[in-house]
Coordinates of C-alpha atoms in Angstrom, one line a residue:
Chain A
M1 CA 40.4 121.2 83.3
E2 CA 41.4 117.5 84.4
I3 CA 44.4 117.6 81.7
Y4 CA 46.0 121.1 84.0
L5 CA 45.5 118.9 87.3
Q6 CA 47.8 116.0 85.6
T7 CA 50.5 118.3 84.2
R8 CA 50.4 119.9 87.9
S9 CA 50.3 116.4 89.2
E10 CA 53.3 115.5 87.3
E11 CA 55.3 118.5 88.0
T12 CA 54.7 117.9 92.0
R13 CA 56.2 114.4 91.7
R14 CA 59.2 115.5 89.3
H15 CA 59.9 118.3 92.1
I16 CA 59.7 115.6 95.0
L17 CA 62.1 113.1 92.9
A18 CA 64.4 116.0 91.7
A19 CA 64.6 117.0 95.7
A20 CA 64.9 113.7 96.9
L21 CA 68.0 113.2 94.3
E22 CA 69.7 115.9 95.8
L23 CA 69.1 115.4 99.8
F24 CA 70.0 111.6 99.2
S25 CA 73.3 112.5 97.3
R26 CA 74.0 115.6 99.9
D27 CA 73.4 113.8 103.5
G28 CA 72.6 109.9 102.3
Y29 CA 69.3 107.9 102.9
D30 CA 69.2 107.5 106.2
A31 CA 69.5 110.6 107.3
T32 CA 67.2 111.8 104.6
S33 CA 63.4 112.0 105.8
V34 CA 60.3 112.8 104.2
A35 CA 59.7 115.8 106.1
E36 CA 63.1 117.2 104.5
I37 CA 62.4 116.4 101.2
C38 CA 58.7 117.6 101.5
R39 CA 60.3 120.9 102.8
A40 CA 62.7 120.8 99.6
A41 CA 60.3 120.2 96.8
G42 CA 57.6 122.7 98.2
V43 CA 54.8 120.3 98.9
S44 CA 52.6 119.3 101.7
K45 CA 53.3 115.8 103.1
G46 CA 49.5 114.9 102.1
A47 CA 51.1 115.6 98.2
F48 CA 54.4 113.0 99.1
Y49 CA 51.9 110.2 100.3
H50 CA 49.9 110.9 97.1
H51 CA 52.5 109.8 95.2
F52 CA 55.1 107.4 96.8
P53 CA 53.8 105.3 99.6
S54 CA 57.3 105.7 101.7
K55 CA 60.7 107.1 101.2
Q56 CA 61.7 103.7 100.0
S57 CA 59.5 103.9 97.1
V58 CA 61.1 107.5 95.9
F59 CA 64.5 105.8 96.2
L60 CA 63.3 103.1 94.7
E61 CA 61.8 105.0 91.3
L62 CA 65.0 106.9 91.1
L63 CA 67.2 104.1 90.8
N64 CA 64.3 102.6 88.2
D65 CA 64.5 105.9 86.2
W66 CA 68.2 105.6 86.0
V67 CA 68.3 101.9 84.4
K68 CA 65.5 102.9 82.4
S69 CA 66.9 105.7 80.7
I70 CA 70.1 103.7 79.7
S71 CA 68.3 100.8 78.7
S72 CA 66.0 102.6 76.4
Q73 CA 69.4 104.2 75.1
V74 CA 71.1 100.8 74.8
E75 CA 68.2 99.1 72.8
M76 CA 67.8 102.0 70.5
L77 CA 71.4 101.6 69.1
E78 CA 70.7 97.9 68.4
A79 CA 69.8 98.1 65.3
G80 CA 71.5 98.1 62.0
G81 CA 75.3 97.3 61.0
S82 CA 77.3 94.5 62.5
V83 CA 77.6 93.7 66.3
P84 CA 81.0 95.6 66.8
E85 CA 79.2 98.4 65.0
N86 CA 76.5 98.1 67.3
F87 CA 79.2 97.9 69.8
L88 CA 80.8 101.3 68.3
R89 CA 77.7 103.0 68.5
M90 CA 77.3 102.1 72.1
S91 CA 80.5 103.0 73.5
K92 CA 79.8 106.8 72.3
L93 CA 76.8 106.7 74.3
M94 CA 78.9 106.4 77.5
E95 CA 79.8 109.8 77.2
G96 CA 76.0 110.6 77.5
V97 CA 75.9 107.8 80.3
F98 CA 78.9 109.7 82.3
R99 CA 76.8 113.3 81.9
D100 CA 73.8 111.7 83.2
A101 CA 75.6 110.3 86.3
S102 CA 77.8 113.8 87.1
G103 CA 75.2 115.5 89.0
R104 CA 73.9 111.8 91.0
V105 CA 77.5 111.5 92.9
S106 CA 76.8 109.6 95.8
I107 CA 73.4 108.7 94.9
F108 CA 74.8 105.1 93.1
L109 CA 76.9 104.5 96.2
E110 CA 74.0 104.7 98.5
F111 CA 71.8 102.1 96.3
W112 CA 74.5 99.6 96.4
R113 CA 75.0 100.2 100.4
Q114 CA 71.0 100.3 101.0
A115 CA 71.4 96.9 98.9
N116 CA 72.7 95.4 101.7
R117 CA 70.0 96.5 104.1
S118 CA 66.6 95.8 102.3
P119 CA 65.8 93.0 100.3
E120 CA 63.6 95.1 98.0
I121 CA 66.4 97.6 97.4
W122 CA 68.7 94.7 97.1
Q123 CA 66.3 93.0 94.3
S124 CA 65.9 96.2 92.4
S125 CA 69.5 97.1 92.3
I126 CA 70.9 93.9 91.0
K127 CA 68.2 93.3 88.2
P128 CA 69.8 95.6 85.8
F129 CA 73.3 93.6 86.2
H130 CA 71.2 91.0 85.0
T131 CA 69.4 92.5 82.4
F132 CA 72.5 94.2 81.2
Q133 CA 74.7 90.8 81.4
D134 CA 71.5 88.7 79.1
F135 CA 71.6 91.7 76.3
F136 CA 75.2 92.0 76.2
A137 CA 75.9 87.8 76.7
S138 CA 73.5 87.8 73.6
L139 CA 75.0 90.7 71.4
V140 CA 78.4 89.2 71.4
Q141 CA 76.8 85.3 71.0
K142 CA 75.0 87.4 67.6
G143 CA 78.4 88.8 66.7
I144 CA 80.2 84.9 67.3
D145 CA 77.6 83.8 64.6
E146 CA 77.9 86.7 62.2
G147 CA 81.8 85.9 62.2
S148 CA 82.8 89.3 63.9
F149 CA 84.2 87.9 67.1
R150 CA 86.3 85.2 68.0
S151 CA 84.6 82.5 70.0
V152 CA 85.0 83.8 73.5
D153 CA 82.5 82.6 76.3
P154 CA 79.4 85.1 75.7
R155 CA 78.7 85.3 79.5
L156 CA 82.4 85.6 80.2
A157 CA 82.5 88.5 78.1
S158 CA 79.0 90.2 78.7
Q159 CA 80.6 90.1 82.2
L160 CA 83.6 91.6 81.4
I161 CA 81.6 94.5 79.3
V162 CA 78.9 94.5 82.4
S163 CA 81.8 95.3 84.9
T164 CA 84.4 97.4 83.2
A165 CA 80.8 100.0 82.7
V166 CA 80.4 99.7 86.6
G167 CA 84.0 100.4 87.8
L168 CA 84.1 103.4 85.2
L169 CA 81.3 104.8 86.6
L170 CA 82.4 104.0 90.2
Q171 CA 86.0 106.0 89.5
G172 CA 83.7 108.7 87.6
V173 CA 82.2 109.3 90.9
I174 CA 84.9 109.5 93.2
D175 CA 87.5 111.2 91.5
P176 CA 85.8 113.0 88.7
E177 CA 88.7 115.5 88.4
S178 CA 91.2 112.9 86.8
A179 CA 89.8 112.4 84.1
N180 CA 87.2 113.2 81.2
W181 CA 85.4 110.0 82.1
G182 CA 83.1 109.7 79.7
M183 CA 85.4 109.9 76.8
V184 CA 87.3 107.3 79.2
A185 CA 84.5 105.0 79.0
S186 CA 84.3 105.3 75.4
D187 CA 87.5 104.7 74.6
S188 CA 87.8 102.1 76.6
F189 CA 84.8 100.3 75.0
E190 CA 86.2 100.5 72.0
L191 CA 89.7 98.8 73.0
L192 CA 87.4 96.1 75.1
I193 CA 85.2 95.2 72.0
K194 CA 88.5 95.1 69.9
G195 CA 89.6 92.3 72.0
F196 CA 86.9 90.0 71.1
E197 CA 87.4 90.6 67.3
R198 CA 88.9 88.3 64.8
E199 CA 92.2 89.9 63.3
Chain B
M1 CA 108.6 92.6 129.4
E2 CA 109.2 95.0 126.5
I3 CA 108.2 92.2 124.4
Y4 CA 105.2 91.3 126.3
L5 CA 103.6 94.6 126.5
Q6 CA 104.8 94.9 122.7
T7 CA 102.5 91.6 121.6
R8 CA 99.6 92.9 124.1
S9 CA 99.5 96.2 122.3
E10 CA 99.6 94.9 118.7
E11 CA 96.8 92.2 119.8
T12 CA 95.0 95.2 121.3
R13 CA 95.4 97.1 117.8
R14 CA 94.3 94.3 115.9
H15 CA 91.1 93.9 117.9
I16 CA 90.0 97.6 117.7
L17 CA 91.0 96.9 113.7
A18 CA 88.7 93.8 113.5
A19 CA 85.5 95.5 115.6
A20 CA 85.4 98.6 113.7
L21 CA 85.7 96.4 110.4
E22 CA 82.4 94.5 111.8
L23 CA 80.9 97.8 113.2
F24 CA 81.2 99.5 110.3
S25 CA 80.1 96.9 107.8
R26 CA 76.8 96.1 109.9
D27 CA 76.2 99.6 111.1
G28 CA 77.7 102.2 108.7
Y29 CA 80.6 104.3 109.5
D30 CA 78.3 107.2 110.9
A31 CA 76.4 105.4 112.9
T32 CA 79.6 103.6 114.8
S33 CA 80.8 105.6 117.6
V34 CA 84.2 105.0 119.1
A35 CA 82.6 103.8 122.4
E36 CA 80.8 100.9 120.2
I37 CA 84.5 100.3 118.9
C38 CA 85.6 99.7 122.4
R39 CA 82.9 98.0 123.9
A40 CA 83.0 95.4 121.0
A41 CA 87.0 94.9 120.8
G42 CA 86.8 94.6 124.9
V43 CA 89.4 98.0 125.2
S44 CA 89.2 101.0 127.0
K45 CA 88.7 104.4 125.6
G46 CA 92.2 105.2 126.6
A47 CA 93.7 102.0 124.9
F48 CA 91.9 103.1 122.0
Y49 CA 93.3 106.6 121.9
H50 CA 96.7 104.8 122.6
H51 CA 96.4 103.7 119.1
F52 CA 94.2 105.6 116.8
P53 CA 93.6 109.8 117.3
S54 CA 90.5 109.2 115.9
K55 CA 87.4 106.9 114.4
Q56 CA 88.4 108.0 111.1
S57 CA 92.1 107.0 111.5
V58 CA 91.1 103.4 112.3
F59 CA 88.8 103.4 108.6
L60 CA 91.6 104.8 106.9
E61 CA 93.7 102.3 108.1
L62 CA 91.5 99.0 107.5
L63 CA 91.4 100.9 104.1
N64 CA 95.4 101.3 103.5
D65 CA 95.6 97.9 105.0
W66 CA 93.8 96.5 102.4
V67 CA 95.0 97.7 99.5
K68 CA 98.5 97.0 101.2
S69 CA 98.0 93.4 101.2
I70 CA 96.7 93.3 97.2
S71 CA 99.5 95.3 95.7
S72 CA 102.2 93.3 98.1
Q73 CA 100.7 90.6 96.2
V74 CA 100.0 92.0 93.3
E75 CA 104.1 93.0 93.1
M76 CA 105.7 89.2 94.3
L77 CA 104.0 88.4 91.1
E78 CA 105.8 90.4 88.5
A79 CA 109.0 88.8 88.3
G80 CA 110.1 86.4 85.5
G81 CA 108.5 84.8 82.1
S82 CA 106.8 87.0 79.7
V83 CA 104.4 89.4 80.8
P84 CA 101.2 87.8 79.1
E85 CA 102.7 85.0 82.0
N86 CA 102.9 87.7 84.7
F87 CA 98.9 88.7 84.2
L88 CA 98.2 85.1 84.3
R89 CA 99.7 84.9 88.0
M90 CA 97.9 87.6 88.6
S91 CA 94.5 86.7 87.5
K92 CA 95.1 83.6 89.4
L93 CA 95.7 85.7 92.5
M94 CA 92.1 87.6 92.2
E95 CA 90.7 84.5 93.3
G96 CA 91.9 85.5 97.0
V97 CA 91.3 89.1 96.6
F98 CA 87.6 88.0 96.3
R99 CA 88.0 85.8 99.2
D100 CA 89.0 88.5 101.6
A101 CA 86.7 91.3 100.1
S102 CA 83.9 88.5 100.6
G103 CA 84.0 89.4 104.9
R104 CA 84.1 92.8 104.3
V105 CA 81.2 93.8 102.2
S106 CA 79.9 97.0 102.6
I107 CA 82.2 98.6 104.1
F108 CA 84.1 99.1 100.6
L109 CA 80.8 101.1 99.7
E110 CA 81.3 102.9 102.9
F111 CA 85.0 104.0 101.6
W112 CA 83.9 105.4 98.7
R113 CA 81.0 107.3 100.2
Q114 CA 83.0 108.7 102.7
A115 CA 85.2 109.4 100.3
N116 CA 82.7 112.1 98.9
R117 CA 82.5 114.2 102.3
S118 CA 86.1 114.2 103.9
P119 CA 89.3 115.7 101.9
E120 CA 91.6 112.9 103.8
I121 CA 89.5 109.6 102.9
W122 CA 89.2 111.3 99.7
Q123 CA 93.0 111.1 98.6
S124 CA 93.2 107.9 100.8
S125 CA 90.7 106.7 98.3
I126 CA 91.9 107.4 95.2
K127 CA 95.1 106.7 95.8
P128 CA 95.6 102.8 95.0
F129 CA 93.6 103.8 91.9
H130 CA 96.4 105.7 90.4
T131 CA 99.0 103.6 92.1
F132 CA 97.2 100.5 90.3
Q133 CA 96.8 102.6 87.0
D134 CA 100.6 103.6 87.1
F135 CA 101.7 99.9 87.6
F136 CA 99.5 97.9 85.1
A137 CA 100.5 100.8 82.7
S138 CA 104.1 100.3 83.0
L139 CA 103.4 96.4 82.6
V140 CA 101.6 96.6 79.1
Q141 CA 104.1 98.9 78.3
K142 CA 106.5 95.7 79.0
G143 CA 104.2 93.7 76.9
I144 CA 104.3 95.8 73.5
D145 CA 108.1 96.2 73.8
E146 CA 108.7 93.0 74.4
G147 CA 106.1 91.9 71.2
S148 CA 103.3 90.5 73.2
F149 CA 101.1 93.0 73.2
R150 CA 99.9 94.2 70.5
S151 CA 100.3 98.6 70.5
V152 CA 97.4 99.2 72.1
D153 CA 97.6 102.6 73.8
P154 CA 99.1 101.5 77.8
R155 CA 96.9 104.1 79.8
L156 CA 94.1 103.3 78.3
A157 CA 94.4 99.5 78.8
S158 CA 95.2 99.7 82.2
Q159 CA 92.4 101.9 83.1
L160 CA 90.2 98.9 81.4
I161 CA 92.2 96.4 83.8
V162 CA 91.5 98.7 86.8
S163 CA 87.9 99.9 86.2
T164 CA 86.9 95.5 85.4
A165 CA 88.5 95.0 89.2
V166 CA 86.4 97.8 90.5
G167 CA 83.4 96.6 88.6
L168 CA 83.7 92.8 89.7
L169 CA 84.5 93.7 93.0
L170 CA 81.4 95.8 93.6
Q171 CA 79.3 93.2 92.0
G172 CA 80.7 90.7 94.1
V173 CA 80.1 92.7 97.2
I174 CA 76.2 93.8 96.2
D175 CA 75.6 90.4 94.5
P176 CA 77.0 87.3 96.2
E177 CA 75.2 84.6 95.6
S178 CA 74.9 85.0 91.8
A179 CA 78.5 83.8 90.7
N180 CA 81.4 82.7 92.3
W181 CA 83.1 86.1 91.9
G182 CA 86.7 84.7 92.2
M183 CA 86.4 82.4 89.2
V184 CA 84.7 85.3 87.4
A185 CA 86.8 87.5 88.3
S186 CA 90.3 85.4 87.3
D187 CA 88.0 83.9 83.9
S188 CA 87.6 87.6 82.5
F189 CA 90.9 89.1 83.6
E190 CA 92.3 86.1 81.0
L191 CA 89.4 87.1 78.6
L192 CA 91.0 91.0 79.1
I193 CA 94.7 90.1 78.8
K194 CA 94.1 87.9 75.8
G195 CA 92.5 91.0 74.3
F196 CA 95.9 92.6 73.8
E197 CA 97.8 90.4 72.8
R198 CA 99.1 89.9 69.4
E199 CA 97.8 86.5 67.6

């Protein structure tokens, strides 16, 4: 019985998140109310507030979920082989990241837009940038140490990697029809990393 | 007298654009009304509609103004010297682009967000991406032809340049305090272009 309730509760939580994702994407964060999320998710307000203290907390959870899923995929790949091989595996991963992103469309723009308004959302929005920057900087440094990369500035190279990812993601969101963005992202990354390698 | 009126009219137009830029950035596009723009600009509704048919047209004008100013700066630089030298001059230009952008903050996010909603804004929002992509692709091709660049895919290299610029711009907007983004942009571009060069 306890297990059944847990599962049910987990399902409610997932319904709330899925409904909120759709409404925030379609109507924007400001225009979406908790009542509408409840209606779309088919849950009571009581059930909503059992899981989330506020609309903002649902929003933050969506952001964190997405960052966590990318982080765990990226970290899994960093094992074995040379640093360029690691990066190559990561660039293949970009296709999946873009596939995940495609259903979310304007929610990313909402994250970044709300970041200008709420310090809490801002903190959550910039943290992944810094995390990925530290991660890639240490990987580039490892590439230099093992002799795969020429002596580029690791922080700058990492900044370039993160900026490229962010820029591609944004273009994929705004202009999904003009390219197979997953493939463009994968190929762009290969080209970028090739520029760091010793000949 | 005619000249005086022209000047006055031009001034009114500039006031409307400046007020709209500030209000869209601060409150968002949806939350800003024509009445508020008029109040902030100190103009009558009649004067507003003399210059602009709608709120959307003011919004599009702000977008076009910004794109035009970057385009004209970029095109001016493409004259004389090798292609890597051209790119180097462009990367120095990035500092100015970021300075111009810093006052606009969330207006960029508004452009991209509204692009999901209005076909007309969408067209105007993606056009600069395509224009810059064509421009950089032909410049990279020129670099390959003159022997400065290795035989990279010009479309892909151009995509990488545009994505980096977009990503840096977005990070600069969201997280202005964590770096001197103009300098980061300039240095990132140099590093990126260096990756295309023959050793």
